Short mmCIF file of C-alpha atoms in Angstrom, two decimals:
data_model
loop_
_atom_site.label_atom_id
_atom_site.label_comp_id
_atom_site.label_asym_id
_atom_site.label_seq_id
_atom_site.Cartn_x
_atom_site.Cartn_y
_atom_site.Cartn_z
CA UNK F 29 179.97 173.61 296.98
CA UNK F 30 182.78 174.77 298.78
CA UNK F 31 182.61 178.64 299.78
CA UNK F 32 186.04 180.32 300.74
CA UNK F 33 185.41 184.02 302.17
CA UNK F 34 188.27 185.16 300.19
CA UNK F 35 191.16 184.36 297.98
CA UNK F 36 193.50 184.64 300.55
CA UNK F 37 191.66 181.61 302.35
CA UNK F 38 192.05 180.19 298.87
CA UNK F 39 195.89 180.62 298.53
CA UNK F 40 196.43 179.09 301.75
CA UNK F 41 193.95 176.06 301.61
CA UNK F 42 195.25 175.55 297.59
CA UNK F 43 198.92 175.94 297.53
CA UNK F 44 199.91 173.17 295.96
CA UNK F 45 199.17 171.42 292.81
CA UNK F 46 199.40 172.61 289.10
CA UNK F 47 196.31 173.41 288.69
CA UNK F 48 195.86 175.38 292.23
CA UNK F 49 198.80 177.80 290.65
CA UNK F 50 197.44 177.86 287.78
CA UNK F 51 193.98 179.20 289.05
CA UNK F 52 196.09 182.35 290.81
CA UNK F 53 198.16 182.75 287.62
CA UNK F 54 194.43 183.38 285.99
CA UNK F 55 193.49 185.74 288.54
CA UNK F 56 196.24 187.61 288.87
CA UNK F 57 196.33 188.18 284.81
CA UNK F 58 192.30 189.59 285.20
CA UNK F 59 192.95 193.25 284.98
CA UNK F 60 194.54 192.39 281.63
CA UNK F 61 192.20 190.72 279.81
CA UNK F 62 188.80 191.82 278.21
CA UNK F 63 185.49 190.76 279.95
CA UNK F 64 184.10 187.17 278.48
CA UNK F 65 186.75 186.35 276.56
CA UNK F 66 187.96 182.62 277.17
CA UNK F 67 191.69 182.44 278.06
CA UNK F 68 193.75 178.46 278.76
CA UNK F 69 196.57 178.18 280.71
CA UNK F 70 197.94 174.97 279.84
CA UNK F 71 195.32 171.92 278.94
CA UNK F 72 193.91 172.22 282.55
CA UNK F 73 192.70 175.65 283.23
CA UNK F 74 190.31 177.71 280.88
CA UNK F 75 189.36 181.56 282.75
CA UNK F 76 187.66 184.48 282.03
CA UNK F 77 186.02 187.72 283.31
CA UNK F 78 182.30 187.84 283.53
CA UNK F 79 180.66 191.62 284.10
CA UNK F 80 177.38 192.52 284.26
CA UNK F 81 174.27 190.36 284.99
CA UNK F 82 174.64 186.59 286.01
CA UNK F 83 173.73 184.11 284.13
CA UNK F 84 170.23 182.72 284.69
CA UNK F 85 168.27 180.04 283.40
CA UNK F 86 165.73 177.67 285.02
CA UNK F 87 167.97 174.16 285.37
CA UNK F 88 170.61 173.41 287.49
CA UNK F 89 174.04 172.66 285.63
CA UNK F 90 176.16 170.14 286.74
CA UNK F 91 179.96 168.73 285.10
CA UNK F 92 181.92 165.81 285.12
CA UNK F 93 185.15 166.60 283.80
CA UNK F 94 185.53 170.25 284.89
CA UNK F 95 184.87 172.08 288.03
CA UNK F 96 183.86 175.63 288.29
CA UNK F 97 185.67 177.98 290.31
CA UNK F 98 184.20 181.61 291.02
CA UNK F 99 186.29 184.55 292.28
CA UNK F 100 183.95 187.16 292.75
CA UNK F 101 185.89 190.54 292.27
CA UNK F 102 182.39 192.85 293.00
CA UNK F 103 178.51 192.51 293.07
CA UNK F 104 176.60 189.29 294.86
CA UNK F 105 174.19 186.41 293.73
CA UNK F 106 172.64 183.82 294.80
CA UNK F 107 173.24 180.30 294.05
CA UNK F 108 171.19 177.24 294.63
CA UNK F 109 173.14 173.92 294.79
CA UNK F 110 171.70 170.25 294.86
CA UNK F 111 173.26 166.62 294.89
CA UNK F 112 172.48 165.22 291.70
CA UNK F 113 171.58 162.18 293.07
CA UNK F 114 168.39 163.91 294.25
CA UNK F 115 167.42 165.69 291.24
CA UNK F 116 166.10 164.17 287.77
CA UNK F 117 168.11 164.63 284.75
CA UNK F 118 166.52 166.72 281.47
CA UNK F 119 169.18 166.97 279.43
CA UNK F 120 171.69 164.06 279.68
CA UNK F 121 175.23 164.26 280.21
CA UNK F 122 177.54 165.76 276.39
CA UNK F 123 180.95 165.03 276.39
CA UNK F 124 181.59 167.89 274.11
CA UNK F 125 180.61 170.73 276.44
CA UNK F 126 180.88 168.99 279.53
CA UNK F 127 177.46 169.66 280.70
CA UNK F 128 174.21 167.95 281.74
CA UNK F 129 170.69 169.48 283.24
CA UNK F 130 168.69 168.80 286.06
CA UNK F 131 165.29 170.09 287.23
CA UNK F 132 164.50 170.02 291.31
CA UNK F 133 165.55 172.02 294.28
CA UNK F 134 168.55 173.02 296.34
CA UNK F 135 169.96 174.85 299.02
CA UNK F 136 170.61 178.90 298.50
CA UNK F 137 173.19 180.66 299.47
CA UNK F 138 174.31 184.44 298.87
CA UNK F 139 177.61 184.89 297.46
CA UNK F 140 179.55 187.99 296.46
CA UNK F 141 182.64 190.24 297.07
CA UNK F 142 185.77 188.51 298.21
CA UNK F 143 184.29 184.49 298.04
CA UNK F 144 186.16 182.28 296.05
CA UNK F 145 183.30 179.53 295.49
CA UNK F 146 184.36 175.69 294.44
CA UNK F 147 181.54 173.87 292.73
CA UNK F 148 182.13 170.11 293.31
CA UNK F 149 181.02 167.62 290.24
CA UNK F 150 178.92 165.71 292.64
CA UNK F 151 176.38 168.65 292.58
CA UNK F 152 174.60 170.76 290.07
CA UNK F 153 174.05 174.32 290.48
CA UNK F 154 172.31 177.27 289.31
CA UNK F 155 172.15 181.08 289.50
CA UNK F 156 168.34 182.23 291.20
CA UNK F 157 169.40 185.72 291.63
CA UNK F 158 172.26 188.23 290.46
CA UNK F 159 172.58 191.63 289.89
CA UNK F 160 175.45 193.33 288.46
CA UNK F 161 178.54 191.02 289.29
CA UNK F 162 182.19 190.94 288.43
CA UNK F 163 183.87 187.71 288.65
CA UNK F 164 186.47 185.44 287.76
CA UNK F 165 185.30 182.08 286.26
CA UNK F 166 187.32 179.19 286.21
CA UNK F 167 186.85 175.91 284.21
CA UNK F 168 189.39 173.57 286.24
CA UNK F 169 189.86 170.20 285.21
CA UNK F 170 189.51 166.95 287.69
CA UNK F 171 192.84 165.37 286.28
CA UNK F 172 196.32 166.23 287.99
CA UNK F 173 197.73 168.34 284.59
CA UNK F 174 196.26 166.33 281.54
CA UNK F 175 193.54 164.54 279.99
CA UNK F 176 192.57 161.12 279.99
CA UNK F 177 191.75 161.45 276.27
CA UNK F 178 194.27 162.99 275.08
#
């Protein structure tokens, strides 16, 4: 997990790369859009705005062919990250929603206004604590700007 303390940090750390724009194409078009309703920019960036509670559930999430990027607009939460080398799997790895599930512990950190946070594939995550957040989440693809299947 890679915690930025804002976006600017993110804009100059990111400049380059299709997808990098891409991800500040997204957030700059947030005041536009409706809260959690998926947008795509091309085939390598899906966004959207989550309001409200965080999302909570009792396994840690991890990817493979996405990464999750969070720009948190207002609110905190706290997020508990693990290698997934060092947790045990409970629900394997489904191509189809790009998601697998892992029980075990992690490392918490508080995370709120202003951090842009990267979540790498090589971990899972989880959400232990939220209250009302506002946030941009981004679905970012590992490839340059396409899919291997496609």
């Amino acid at each position: 997990m890679i915690i930025l303390e804002s976006l600017a940090e993110f804009q100059r750390i990111y400049h380059s790369g299709k997808k990098w724009l891409r991800c500040m194409e997204a957030i700059a078009n947030v005041d536009r859009i409706s809260p959690n309703v998926c947008h795509s920019i091309g085939d390598s960036l899906t966004y959207r705005l989550s309001v409200g509670a965080g999302r909570q559930h009792g396994w840690l999430e991890g990817n493979r062919r996405y990464f999750d990027v969070h720009y948190y607009l207002d609110g905190e939460e706290t997020v508990e990250i693990a290698d997934k080398r060092a947790l045990v799997t409970v629900a394997p790895y489904q191509d189809e929603t790009d998601r697998e599930f892992f029980s075990g512990e992690g490392e918490r950190r508080r995370v709120g206004k202003g951090n842009v946070v990267i979540f790498e594939n090589h971990q899972a995550h989880r959400f232990t604590e939220s209250g009302k957040i506002k946030k941009v989440i981004l679905k970012v693809t590992v490839e340059d700007s396409y899919f291997v299947n496609k």
